[in-house]
């Protein structure tokens, strides 16, 4: 994207999933990723508590049914970047064999109950906009997500979040 001599402001990346064929390789999946090369601007200093740091999911509930959800998750905010990792609460480390002994299919099965993404975030009043640059699952890359009704009080962060058609209230506790 060239604009008035400012040069490229986007970095382009492409990821390919390849399968070895009898004669060479076959591309079976392509993920094109376009992202800004410049860092997002630093937020202006404010009187509110800092969002930066590590947050552990303390509780989550479906706002429509009121049902508590069992999920383990960690959220990191650093400057204008975020990282989110969520796993099923009953997930255990496999102990049957060494990780290096698993096939690709078995490794993908191990990741079935893990979701993660990293990217940029922007705070806008009582909202936090997350823009994933990379996700464990390509369909989530680049799909903006928004935390709404954000309440930040020292070591507690509560947000409303639309996930797979369900509106959740998530409460996070700051880790030290």
JSON list of C-alpha atoms in Angstrom, two decimals:
[
{"chain": "A", "resi": 1, "resn": "UNK", "atom": "CA", "xyz": [0.00, 0.00, 0.00]},
{"chain": "A", "resi": 2, "resn": "UNK", "atom": "CA", "xyz": [1.84, 3.10, -1.22]},
{"chain": "A", "resi": 3, "resn": "UNK", "atom": "CA", "xyz": [0.52, 6.43, -0.14]},
{"chain": "A", "resi": 4, "resn": "UNK", "atom": "CA", "xyz": [2.17, 9.78, -0.86]},
{"chain": "A", "resi": 5, "resn": "UNK", "atom": "CA", "xyz": [5.66, 8.33, -0.64]},
{"chain": "A", "resi": 6, "resn": "UNK", "atom": "CA", "xyz": [5.21, 6.86, 2.83]},
{"chain": "A", "resi": 7, "resn": "UNK", "atom": "CA", "xyz": [6.26, 3.42, 1.60]},
{"chain": "A", "resi": 8, "resn": "UNK", "atom": "CA", "xyz": [4.82, 0.08, 2.59]},
{"chain": "A", "resi": 9, "resn": "UNK", "atom": "CA", "xyz": [2.84, 0.19, 5.80]},
{"chain": "A", "resi": 10, "resn": "UNK", "atom": "CA", "xyz": [1.76, -3.46, 5.68]},
{"chain": "A", "resi": 11, "resn": "UNK", "atom": "CA", "xyz": [3.80, -6.63, 5.98]},
{"chain": "A", "resi": 12, "resn": "UNK", "atom": "CA", "xyz": [2.56, -9.56, 3.96]},
{"chain": "A", "resi": 13, "resn": "UNK", "atom": "CA", "xyz": [3.04, -13.18, 5.02]},
{"chain": "A", "resi": 14, "resn": "UNK", "atom": "CA", "xyz": [1.79, -16.42, 3.61]},
{"chain": "A", "resi": 15, "resn": "UNK", "atom": "CA", "xyz": [1.69, -19.80, 5.34]},
{"chain": "A", "resi": 16, "resn": "UNK", "atom": "CA", "xyz": [1.33, -23.04, 3.44]},
{"chain": "A", "resi": 17, "resn": "UNK", "atom": "CA", "xyz": [0.32, -26.47, 4.68]},
{"chain": "A", "resi": 18, "resn": "UNK", "atom": "CA", "xyz": [2.06, -29.02, 2.47]},
{"chain": "A", "resi": 19, "resn": "UNK", "atom": "CA", "xyz": [1.54, -32.73, 1.91]},
{"chain": "A", "resi": 20, "resn": "UNK", "atom": "CA", "xyz": [4.33, -34.89, 0.56]},
{"chain": "A", "resi": 21, "resn": "UNK", "atom": "CA", "xyz": [3.23, -36.60, -2.62]},
{"chain": "A", "resi": 22, "resn": "UNK", "atom": "CA", "xyz": [4.90, -39.38, -4.57]},
{"chain": "A", "resi": 23, "resn": "UNK", "atom": "CA", "xyz": [6.43, -36.73, -6.85]},
{"chain": "A", "resi": 24, "resn": "UNK", "atom": "CA", "xyz": [7.15, -33.56, -4.83]},
{"chain": "A", "resi": 25, "resn": "UNK", "atom": "CA", "xyz": [4.82, -31.61, -2.56]},
{"chain": "A", "resi": 26, "resn": "UNK", "atom": "CA", "xyz": [1.17, -30.54, -2.78]},
{"chain": "A", "resi": 27, "resn": "UNK", "atom": "CA", "xyz": [-0.23, -27.36, -1.20]},
{"chain": "A", "resi": 28, "resn": "UNK", "atom": "CA", "xyz": [-3.38, -28.31, 0.73]},
{"chain": "A", "resi": 29, "resn": "UNK", "atom": "CA", "xyz": [-3.97, -25.04, 2.67]},
{"chain": "A", "resi": 30, "resn": "UNK", "atom": "CA", "xyz": [-2.88, -21.43, 2.22]},
{"chain": "A", "resi": 31, "resn": "UNK", "atom": "CA", "xyz": [-3.21, -18.74, 4.90]},
{"chain": "A", "resi": 32, "resn": "UNK", "atom": "CA", "xyz": [-2.49, -15.20, 3.69]},
{"chain": "A", "resi": 33, "resn": "UNK", "atom": "CA", "xyz": [-1.78, -12.76, 6.49]},
{"chain": "A", "resi": 34, "resn": "UNK", "atom": "CA", "xyz": [-1.52, -9.00, 6.03]},
{"chain": "A", "resi": 35, "resn": "UNK", "atom": "CA", "xyz": [-0.61, -6.88, 9.02]},
{"chain": "A", "resi": 36, "resn": "UNK", "atom": "CA", "xyz": [0.73, -3.40, 9.74]},
{"chain": "A", "resi": 37, "resn": "UNK", "atom": "CA", "xyz": [4.51, -3.08, 9.95]},
{"chain": "A", "resi": 38, "resn": "UNK", "atom": "CA", "xyz": [4.36, -0.19, 12.42]},
{"chain": "A", "resi": 39, "resn": "UNK", "atom": "CA", "xyz": [3.44, -0.71, 16.06]},
{"chain": "A", "resi": 40, "resn": "UNK", "atom": "CA", "xyz": [0.04, 0.55, 17.12]},
{"chain": "A", "resi": 41, "resn": "UNK", "atom": "CA", "xyz": [0.31, 3.89, 18.91]},
{"chain": "A", "resi": 42, "resn": "UNK", "atom": "CA", "xyz": [0.91, 3.79, 22.64]},
{"chain": "A", "resi": 43, "resn": "UNK", "atom": "CA", "xyz": [-2.19, 4.68, 24.65]},
{"chain": "A", "resi": 44, "resn": "UNK", "atom": "CA", "xyz": [-2.14, 8.03, 26.42]},
{"chain": "A", "resi": 45, "resn": "UNK", "atom": "CA", "xyz": [-1.44, 7.84, 30.16]},
{"chain": "A", "resi": 46, "resn": "UNK", "atom": "CA", "xyz": [-4.58, 7.89, 32.29]},
{"chain": "A", "resi": 47, "resn": "UNK", "atom": "CA", "xyz": [-5.67, 7.76, 35.89]},
{"chain": "A", "resi": 48, "resn": "UNK", "atom": "CA", "xyz": [-7.28, 4.33, 35.48]},
{"chain": "A", "resi": 49, "resn": "UNK", "atom": "CA", "xyz": [-5.37, 1.18, 36.52]},
{"chain": "A", "resi": 50, "resn": "UNK", "atom": "CA", "xyz": [-3.01, -0.22, 33.90]},
{"chain": "A", "resi": 51, "resn": "UNK", "atom": "CA", "xyz": [-4.32, -3.01, 31.73]},
{"chain": "A", "resi": 52, "resn": "UNK", "atom": "CA", "xyz": [-0.83, -4.35, 31.00]},
{"chain": "A", "resi": 53, "resn": "UNK", "atom": "CA", "xyz": [0.09, -7.56, 32.75]},
{"chain": "A", "resi": 54, "resn": "UNK", "atom": "CA", "xyz": [-0.95, -11.20, 33.08]},
{"chain": "A", "resi": 55, "resn": "UNK", "atom": "CA", "xyz": [-4.58, -12.09, 33.84]},
{"chain": "A", "resi": 56, "resn": "UNK", "atom": "CA", "xyz": [-5.95, -15.49, 34.88]},
{"chain": "A", "resi": 57, "resn": "UNK", "atom": "CA", "xyz": [-9.60, -16.32, 34.17]},
{"chain": "A", "resi": 58, "resn": "UNK", "atom": "CA", "xyz": [-11.33, -16.50, 37.54]},
{"chain": "A", "resi": 59, "resn": "UNK", "atom": "CA", "xyz": [-14.90, -17.12, 36.38]},
{"chain": "A", "resi": 60, "resn": "UNK", "atom": "CA", "xyz": [-17.07, -17.07, 33.29]},
{"chain": "A", "resi": 61, "resn": "UNK", "atom": "CA", "xyz": [-20.80, -17.39, 32.84]},
{"chain": "A", "resi": 62, "resn": "UNK", "atom": "CA", "xyz": [-23.28, -17.41, 30.00]},
{"chain": "A", "resi": 63, "resn": "UNK", "atom": "CA", "xyz": [-25.34, -14.21, 30.38]},
{"chain": "A", "resi": 64, "resn": "UNK", "atom": "CA", "xyz": [-28.41, -15.72, 28.69]},
{"chain": "A", "resi": 65, "resn": "UNK", "atom": "CA", "xyz": [-28.66, -18.91, 30.79]},
{"chain": "A", "resi": 66, "resn": "UNK", "atom": "CA", "xyz": [-26.73, -17.76, 33.87]},
{"chain": "A", "resi": 67, "resn": "UNK", "atom": "CA", "xyz": [-24.80, -21.04, 33.72]},
{"chain": "A", "resi": 68, "resn": "UNK", "atom": "CA", "xyz": [-21.18, -21.00, 34.93]},
{"chain": "A", "resi": 69, "resn": "UNK", "atom": "CA", "xyz": [-18.65, -22.16, 32.37]},
{"chain": "A", "resi": 70, "resn": "UNK", "atom": "CA", "xyz": [-15.64, -24.28, 33.19]},
{"chain": "A", "resi": 71, "resn": "UNK", "atom": "CA", "xyz": [-12.64, -23.02, 31.26]},
{"chain": "A", "resi": 72, "resn": "UNK", "atom": "CA", "xyz": [-9.01, -22.37, 32.00]},
{"chain": "A", "resi": 73, "resn": "UNK", "atom": "CA", "xyz": [-7.55, -19.27, 30.36]},
{"chain": "A", "resi": 74, "resn": "UNK", "atom": "CA", "xyz": [-4.73, -16.76, 30.60]},
{"chain": "A", "resi": 75, "resn": "UNK", "atom": "CA", "xyz": [-4.59, -13.33, 28.99]},
{"chain": "A", "resi": 76, "resn": "UNK", "atom": "CA", "xyz": [-1.51, -11.14, 28.57]},
{"chain": "A", "resi": 77, "resn": "UNK", "atom": "CA", "xyz": [-1.54, -7.44, 27.68]},
{"chain": "A", "resi": 78, "resn": "UNK", "atom": "CA", "xyz": [1.78, -5.75, 26.87]},
{"chain": "A", "resi": 79, "resn": "UNK", "atom": "CA", "xyz": [1.77, -2.26, 25.34]},
{"chain": "A", "resi": 80, "resn": "UNK", "atom": "CA", "xyz": [-0.43, -2.64, 22.27]},
{"chain": "A", "resi": 81, "resn": "UNK", "atom": "CA", "xyz": [-0.13, -6.46, 22.05]},
{"chain": "A", "resi": 82, "resn": "UNK", "atom": "CA", "xyz": [-2.12, -9.32, 23.56]},
{"chain": "A", "resi": 83, "resn": "UNK", "atom": "CA", "xyz": [-1.86, -13.10, 23.91]},
{"chain": "A", "resi": 84, "resn": "UNK", "atom": "CA", "xyz": [-4.78, -15.34, 24.89]},
{"chain": "A", "resi": 85, "resn": "UNK", "atom": "CA", "xyz": [-4.58, -19.07, 25.69]},
{"chain": "A", "resi": 86, "resn": "UNK", "atom": "CA", "xyz": [-7.61, -21.13, 26.72]},
{"chain": "A", "resi": 87, "resn": "UNK", "atom": "CA", "xyz": [-7.84, -24.85, 27.49]},
{"chain": "A", "resi": 88, "resn": "UNK", "atom": "CA", "xyz": [-10.53, -27.24, 28.66]},
{"chain": "A", "resi": 89, "resn": "UNK", "atom": "CA", "xyz": [-10.40, -27.52, 32.47]},
{"chain": "A", "resi": 90, "resn": "UNK", "atom": "CA", "xyz": [-10.13, -31.31, 32.43]},
{"chain": "A", "resi": 91, "resn": "UNK", "atom": "CA", "xyz": [-7.26, -31.37, 29.91]},
{"chain": "A", "resi": 92, "resn": "UNK", "atom": "CA", "xyz": [-4.21, -33.25, 31.15]},
{"chain": "A", "resi": 93, "resn": "UNK", "atom": "CA", "xyz": [-0.68, -33.57, 29.83]},
{"chain": "A", "resi": 94, "resn": "UNK", "atom": "CA", "xyz": [-0.40, -36.78, 27.80]},
{"chain": "A", "resi": 95, "resn": "UNK", "atom": "CA", "xyz": [1.82, -39.32, 29.54]},
{"chain": "A", "resi": 96, "resn": "UNK", "atom": "CA", "xyz": [1.51, -42.38, 27.29]},
{"chain": "A", "resi": 97, "resn": "UNK", "atom": "CA", "xyz": [4.58, -41.56, 25.21]},
{"chain": "A", "resi": 98, "resn": "UNK", "atom": "CA", "xyz": [7.09, -38.81, 24.50]},
{"chain": "A", "resi": 99, "resn": "UNK", "atom": "CA", "xyz": [5.77, -35.83, 22.56]},
{"chain": "A", "resi": 100, "resn": "UNK", "atom": "CA", "xyz": [8.29, -36.50, 19.77]},
{"chain": "A", "resi": 101, "resn": "UNK", "atom": "CA", "xyz": [6.76, -39.99, 19.25]},
{"chain": "A", "resi": 102, "resn": "UNK", "atom": "CA", "xyz": [3.30, -38.64, 18.28]},
{"chain": "A", "resi": 103, "resn": "UNK", "atom": "CA", "xyz": [2.20, -38.48, 14.64]},
{"chain": "A", "resi": 104, "resn": "UNK", "atom": "CA", "xyz": [1.02, -35.17, 13.16]},
{"chain": "A", "resi": 105, "resn": "UNK", "atom": "CA", "xyz": [-2.59, -36.36, 13.39]},
{"chain": "A", "resi": 106, "resn": "UNK", "atom": "CA", "xyz": [-2.14, -37.25, 17.10]},
{"chain": "A", "resi": 107, "resn": "UNK", "atom": "CA", "xyz": [-0.52, -33.87, 17.81]},
{"chain": "A", "resi": 108, "resn": "UNK", "atom": "CA", "xyz": [-3.43, -32.07, 16.17]},
{"chain": "A", "resi": 109, "resn": "UNK", "atom": "CA", "xyz": [-5.81, -34.11, 18.32]},
{"chain": "A", "resi": 110, "resn": "UNK", "atom": "CA", "xyz": [-3.89, -32.97, 21.43]},
{"chain": "A", "resi": 111, "resn": "UNK", "atom": "CA", "xyz": [-4.49, -29.36, 20.36]},
{"chain": "A", "resi": 112, "resn": "UNK", "atom": "CA", "xyz": [-8.24, -29.92, 19.90]},
{"chain": "A", "resi": 113, "resn": "UNK", "atom": "CA", "xyz": [-9.12, -28.45, 23.30]},
{"chain": "A", "resi": 114, "resn": "UNK", "atom": "CA", "xyz": [-6.63, -25.58, 23.12]},
{"chain": "A", "resi": 115, "resn": "UNK", "atom": "CA", "xyz": [-7.39, -22.16, 21.68]},
{"chain": "A", "resi": 116, "resn": "UNK", "atom": "CA", "xyz": [-4.88, -19.36, 21.44]},
{"chain": "A", "resi": 117, "resn": "UNK", "atom": "CA", "xyz": [-4.27, -16.16, 19.56]},
{"chain": "A", "resi": 118, "resn": "UNK", "atom": "CA", "xyz": [-1.85, -13.26, 19.64]},
{"chain": "A", "resi": 119, "resn": "UNK", "atom": "CA", "xyz": [-2.16, -9.85, 18.09]},
{"chain": "A", "resi": 120, "resn": "UNK", "atom": "CA", "xyz": [-2.80, -6.20, 18.70]},
{"chain": "A", "resi": 121, "resn": "UNK", "atom": "CA", "xyz": [-5.35, -4.59, 20.94]},
{"chain": "A", "resi": 122, "resn": "UNK", "atom": "CA", "xyz": [-6.81, -1.13, 21.28]},
{"chain": "A", "resi": 123, "resn": "UNK", "atom": "CA", "xyz": [-8.74, 0.26, 24.24]},
{"chain": "A", "resi": 124, "resn": "UNK", "atom": "CA", "xyz": [-11.67, 2.49, 23.38]},
{"chain": "A", "resi": 125, "resn": "UNK", "atom": "CA", "xyz": [-13.63, 3.70, 26.44]},
{"chain": "A", "resi": 126, "resn": "UNK", "atom": "CA", "xyz": [-15.34, 0.66, 27.97]},
{"chain": "A", "resi": 127, "resn": "UNK", "atom": "CA", "xyz": [-14.27, -1.59, 25.08]},
{"chain": "A", "resi": 128, "resn": "UNK", "atom": "CA", "xyz": [-11.11, -3.48, 24.20]},
{"chain": "A", "resi": 129, "resn": "UNK", "atom": "CA", "xyz": [-10.74, -4.43, 20.54]},
{"chain": "A", "resi": 130, "resn": "UNK", "atom": "CA", "xyz": [-8.58, -7.52, 19.89]},
{"chain": "A", "resi": 131, "resn": "UNK", "atom": "CA", "xyz": [-7.16, -8.02, 16.39]},
{"chain": "A", "resi": 132, "resn": "UNK", "atom": "CA", "xyz": [-5.53, -11.47, 16.14]},
{"chain": "A", "resi": 133, "resn": "UNK", "atom": "CA", "xyz": [-2.42, -11.53, 13.94]},
{"chain": "A", "resi": 134, "resn": "UNK", "atom": "CA", "xyz": [-1.83, -15.24, 14.55]},
{"chain": "A", "resi": 135, "resn": "UNK", "atom": "CA", "xyz": [-4.14, -17.89, 15.90]},
{"chain": "A", "resi": 136, "resn": "UNK", "atom": "CA", "xyz": [-3.77, -21.59, 16.53]},
{"chain": "A", "resi": 137, "resn": "UNK", "atom": "CA", "xyz": [-6.76, -21.95, 14.20]},
{"chain": "A", "resi": 138, "resn": "UNK", "atom": "CA", "xyz": [-6.40, -19.98, 10.91]},
{"chain": "A", "resi": 139, "resn": "UNK", "atom": "CA", "xyz": [-10.12, -19.12, 10.73]},
{"chain": "A", "resi": 140, "resn": "UNK", "atom": "CA", "xyz": [-9.67, -16.89, 13.81]},
{"chain": "A", "resi": 141, "resn": "UNK", "atom": "CA", "xyz": [-6.71, -14.94, 12.39]},
{"chain": "A", "resi": 142, "resn": "UNK", "atom": "CA", "xyz": [-7.70, -11.40, 11.50]},
{"chain": "A", "resi": 143, "resn": "UNK", "atom": "CA", "xyz": [-11.22, -11.75, 12.92]},
{"chain": "A", "resi": 144, "resn": "UNK", "atom": "CA", "xyz": [-11.59, -8.82, 15.34]},
{"chain": "A", "resi": 145, "resn": "UNK", "atom": "CA", "xyz": [-13.11, -9.57, 18.72]},
{"chain": "A", "resi": 146, "resn": "UNK", "atom": "CA", "xyz": [-14.40, -7.02, 21.20]},
{"chain": "A", "resi": 147, "resn": "UNK", "atom": "CA", "xyz": [-14.53, -7.09, 24.97]},
{"chain": "A", "resi": 148, "resn": "UNK", "atom": "CA", "xyz": [-17.44, -4.83, 25.98]},
{"chain": "A", "resi": 149, "resn": "UNK", "atom": "CA", "xyz": [-18.51, -3.24, 29.27]},
{"chain": "A", "resi": 150, "resn": "UNK", "atom": "CA", "xyz": [-14.91, -3.46, 30.45]},
{"chain": "A", "resi": 151, "resn": "UNK", "atom": "CA", "xyz": [-14.47, -2.81, 34.18]},
{"chain": "A", "resi": 152, "resn": "UNK", "atom": "CA", "xyz": [-10.93, -2.59, 35.51]},
{"chain": "A", "resi": 153, "resn": "UNK", "atom": "CA", "xyz": [-10.43, -2.28, 39.25]},
{"chain": "A", "resi": 154, "resn": "UNK", "atom": "CA", "xyz": [-6.86, -2.80, 40.45]},
{"chain": "A", "resi": 155, "resn": "UNK", "atom": "CA", "xyz": [-6.50, -6.59, 40.28]},
{"chain": "A", "resi": 156, "resn": "UNK", "atom": "CA", "xyz": [-9.87, -7.50, 38.67]},
{"chain": "A", "resi": 157, "resn": "UNK", "atom": "CA", "xyz": [-10.91, -7.18, 35.04]},
{"chain": "A", "resi": 158, "resn": "UNK", "atom": "CA", "xyz": [-14.47, -7.99, 33.98]},
{"chain": "A", "resi": 159, "resn": "UNK", "atom": "CA", "xyz": [-15.61, -8.02, 30.36]},
{"chain": "A", "resi": 160, "resn": "UNK", "atom": "CA", "xyz": [-18.59, -9.11, 28.31]},
{"chain": "A", "resi": 161, "resn": "UNK", "atom": "CA", "xyz": [-17.57, -11.12, 25.27]},
{"chain": "A", "resi": 162, "resn": "UNK", "atom": "CA", "xyz": [-19.42, -12.74, 22.36]},
{"chain": "A", "resi": 163, "resn": "UNK", "atom": "CA", "xyz": [-18.00, -16.25, 21.83]},
{"chain": "A", "resi": 164, "resn": "UNK", "atom": "CA", "xyz": [-19.51, -18.72, 19.32]},
{"chain": "A", "resi": 165, "resn": "UNK", "atom": "CA", "xyz": [-22.90, -17.03, 19.52]},
{"chain": "A", "resi": 166, "resn": "UNK", "atom": "CA", "xyz": [-22.96, -16.91, 23.33]},
{"chain": "A", "resi": 167, "resn": "UNK", "atom": "CA", "xyz": [-22.58, -13.71, 25.34]},
{"chain": "A", "resi": 168, "resn": "UNK", "atom": "CA", "xyz": [-20.26, -14.32, 28.29]},
{"chain": "A", "resi": 169, "resn": "UNK", "atom": "CA", "xyz": [-19.29, -12.39, 31.38]},
{"chain": "A", "resi": 170, "resn": "UNK", "atom": "CA", "xyz": [-15.64, -13.15, 32.11]},
{"chain": "A", "resi": 171, "resn": "UNK", "atom": "CA", "xyz": [-13.86, -12.07, 35.28]},
{"chain": "A", "resi": 172, "resn": "UNK", "atom": "CA", "xyz": [-10.05, -12.10, 35.24]},
{"chain": "A", "resi": 173, "resn": "UNK", "atom": "CA", "xyz": [-7.66, -11.80, 38.19]},
{"chain": "A", "resi": 174, "resn": "UNK", "atom": "CA", "xyz": [-4.29, -10.08, 37.81]},
{"chain": "A", "resi": 175, "resn": "UNK", "atom": "CA", "xyz": [-1.37, -12.43, 38.39]},
{"chain": "A", "resi": 176, "resn": "UNK", "atom": "CA", "xyz": [1.75, -11.33, 40.18]}
]
